[in-house]
Short mmCIF file of C-alpha atoms in Angstrom, two decimals:
data_model
loop_
_atom_site.label_atom_id
_atom_site.label_comp_id
_atom_site.label_asym_id
_atom_site.label_seq_id
_atom_site.Cartn_x
_atom_site.Cartn_y
_atom_site.Cartn_z
CA MET A 10 2.14 -20.84 -11.45
CA THR A 11 -1.31 -19.38 -10.84
CA SER A 12 -1.90 -15.78 -9.85
CA ILE A 13 -2.77 -16.75 -6.26
CA ALA A 14 0.47 -18.75 -6.01
CA LYS A 15 2.42 -15.77 -7.34
CA LEU A 16 0.67 -13.52 -4.84
CA TYR A 17 1.56 -15.90 -1.99
CA THR A 18 5.21 -15.96 -3.08
CA ARG A 19 5.31 -12.16 -3.28
CA ILE A 20 3.80 -11.77 0.20
CA ARG A 21 6.18 -14.35 1.65
CA LEU A 22 9.22 -12.59 0.16
CA SER A 23 8.23 -8.98 0.86
CA GLY A 24 6.25 -9.37 4.09
CA ARG A 25 3.75 -6.80 2.84
CA ALA A 26 0.27 -7.16 1.39
CA SER A 27 -2.97 -5.36 0.85
CA PHE A 28 -5.76 -6.41 3.19
CA LYS A 29 -7.77 -7.80 0.27
CA ASP A 30 -4.83 -9.92 -0.92
CA LEU A 31 -4.18 -11.30 2.57
CA CYS A 32 -7.83 -12.38 2.83
CA ARG A 33 -7.51 -14.09 -0.57
CA ILE A 34 -4.44 -15.99 0.62
CA ALA A 35 -6.17 -17.05 3.85
CA GLU A 36 -9.13 -18.39 1.87
CA ALA A 37 -6.81 -20.14 -0.60
CA PHE A 38 -5.31 -22.10 2.30
CA GLY A 39 -8.72 -23.19 3.59
CA PHE A 40 -9.56 -20.48 6.12
CA VAL A 41 -13.25 -19.54 6.14
CA LEU A 42 -14.57 -16.10 7.07
CA LYS A 43 -16.85 -16.80 10.04
CA ARG A 44 -17.87 -13.27 10.92
CA THR A 45 -16.92 -9.63 10.90
CA SER A 46 -17.05 -7.42 13.94
CA GLY A 47 -16.40 -3.83 13.00
CA SER A 48 -13.16 -3.87 11.04
CA HIS A 49 -12.13 -7.29 12.39
CA HIS A 50 -12.52 -10.22 10.01
CA ILE A 51 -12.46 -13.52 11.90
CA PHE A 52 -11.33 -16.59 9.97
CA GLN A 53 -11.34 -20.22 11.08
CA HIS A 54 -9.73 -23.32 9.63
CA PRO A 55 -11.05 -26.82 10.36
CA ASP A 56 -7.54 -28.18 11.08
CA VAL A 57 -6.15 -25.22 13.04
CA PRO A 58 -7.14 -24.49 16.63
CA GLY A 59 -8.25 -20.95 17.37
CA ASN A 60 -9.15 -18.04 15.14
CA LEU A 61 -7.27 -15.79 12.76
CA ASN A 62 -8.22 -12.14 13.25
CA LEU A 63 -7.40 -9.79 10.39
CA GLN A 64 -8.08 -6.08 10.25
CA PRO A 65 -7.02 -3.49 7.72
CA SER A 66 -4.65 -0.63 8.35
CA GLY A 67 -5.92 1.67 5.65
CA LYS A 68 -5.84 -0.51 2.53
CA ASN A 69 -2.97 -2.64 3.79
CA ALA A 70 -2.77 -5.59 6.12
CA LYS A 71 -0.97 -5.18 9.41
CA PRO A 72 2.55 -6.69 9.26
CA TYR A 73 2.14 -8.74 12.44
CA GLN A 74 -1.04 -10.29 11.04
CA ILE A 75 0.77 -11.23 7.83
CA ARG A 76 3.43 -12.99 9.92
CA GLN A 77 0.70 -14.63 12.01
CA LEU A 78 -0.98 -16.11 8.91
CA LEU A 79 2.32 -17.29 7.43
CA ASP A 80 3.28 -18.89 10.75
CA MET A 81 -0.09 -20.68 10.94
CA ILE A 82 0.40 -22.01 7.41
CA ASP A 83 3.92 -23.24 8.19
CA SER A 84 3.35 -24.67 11.66
CA ASN A 85 0.23 -26.60 10.62
CA GLY A 86 1.57 -27.78 7.26
CA LEU A 87 -1.33 -26.28 5.32
CA ASP A 88 -1.48 -26.61 1.55
CA MET A 89 -3.13 -24.27 -0.90
CA ILE A 90 -6.53 -25.71 -1.80
CA LYS A 91 -7.49 -23.05 -4.34
CA PRO A 92 -4.70 -22.69 -6.89
#
């Protein structure tokens, strides 16, 4: 199991992540950072309609945004492209 896969498993089990780690997971599942606007990082995925907005809360990711990313991964059947 690669470090990114371990990180994904830890985030899925705990529901908590640093902002940097959540961005790494988003990119590992094929999301691309399109732009930043202030503290908002806007990601897009070619197979998922809409955008994923992530913003830090200090050094951590906001819990509802973690759930939002995990729900997008599950509901669209996304696979990790960067192990």
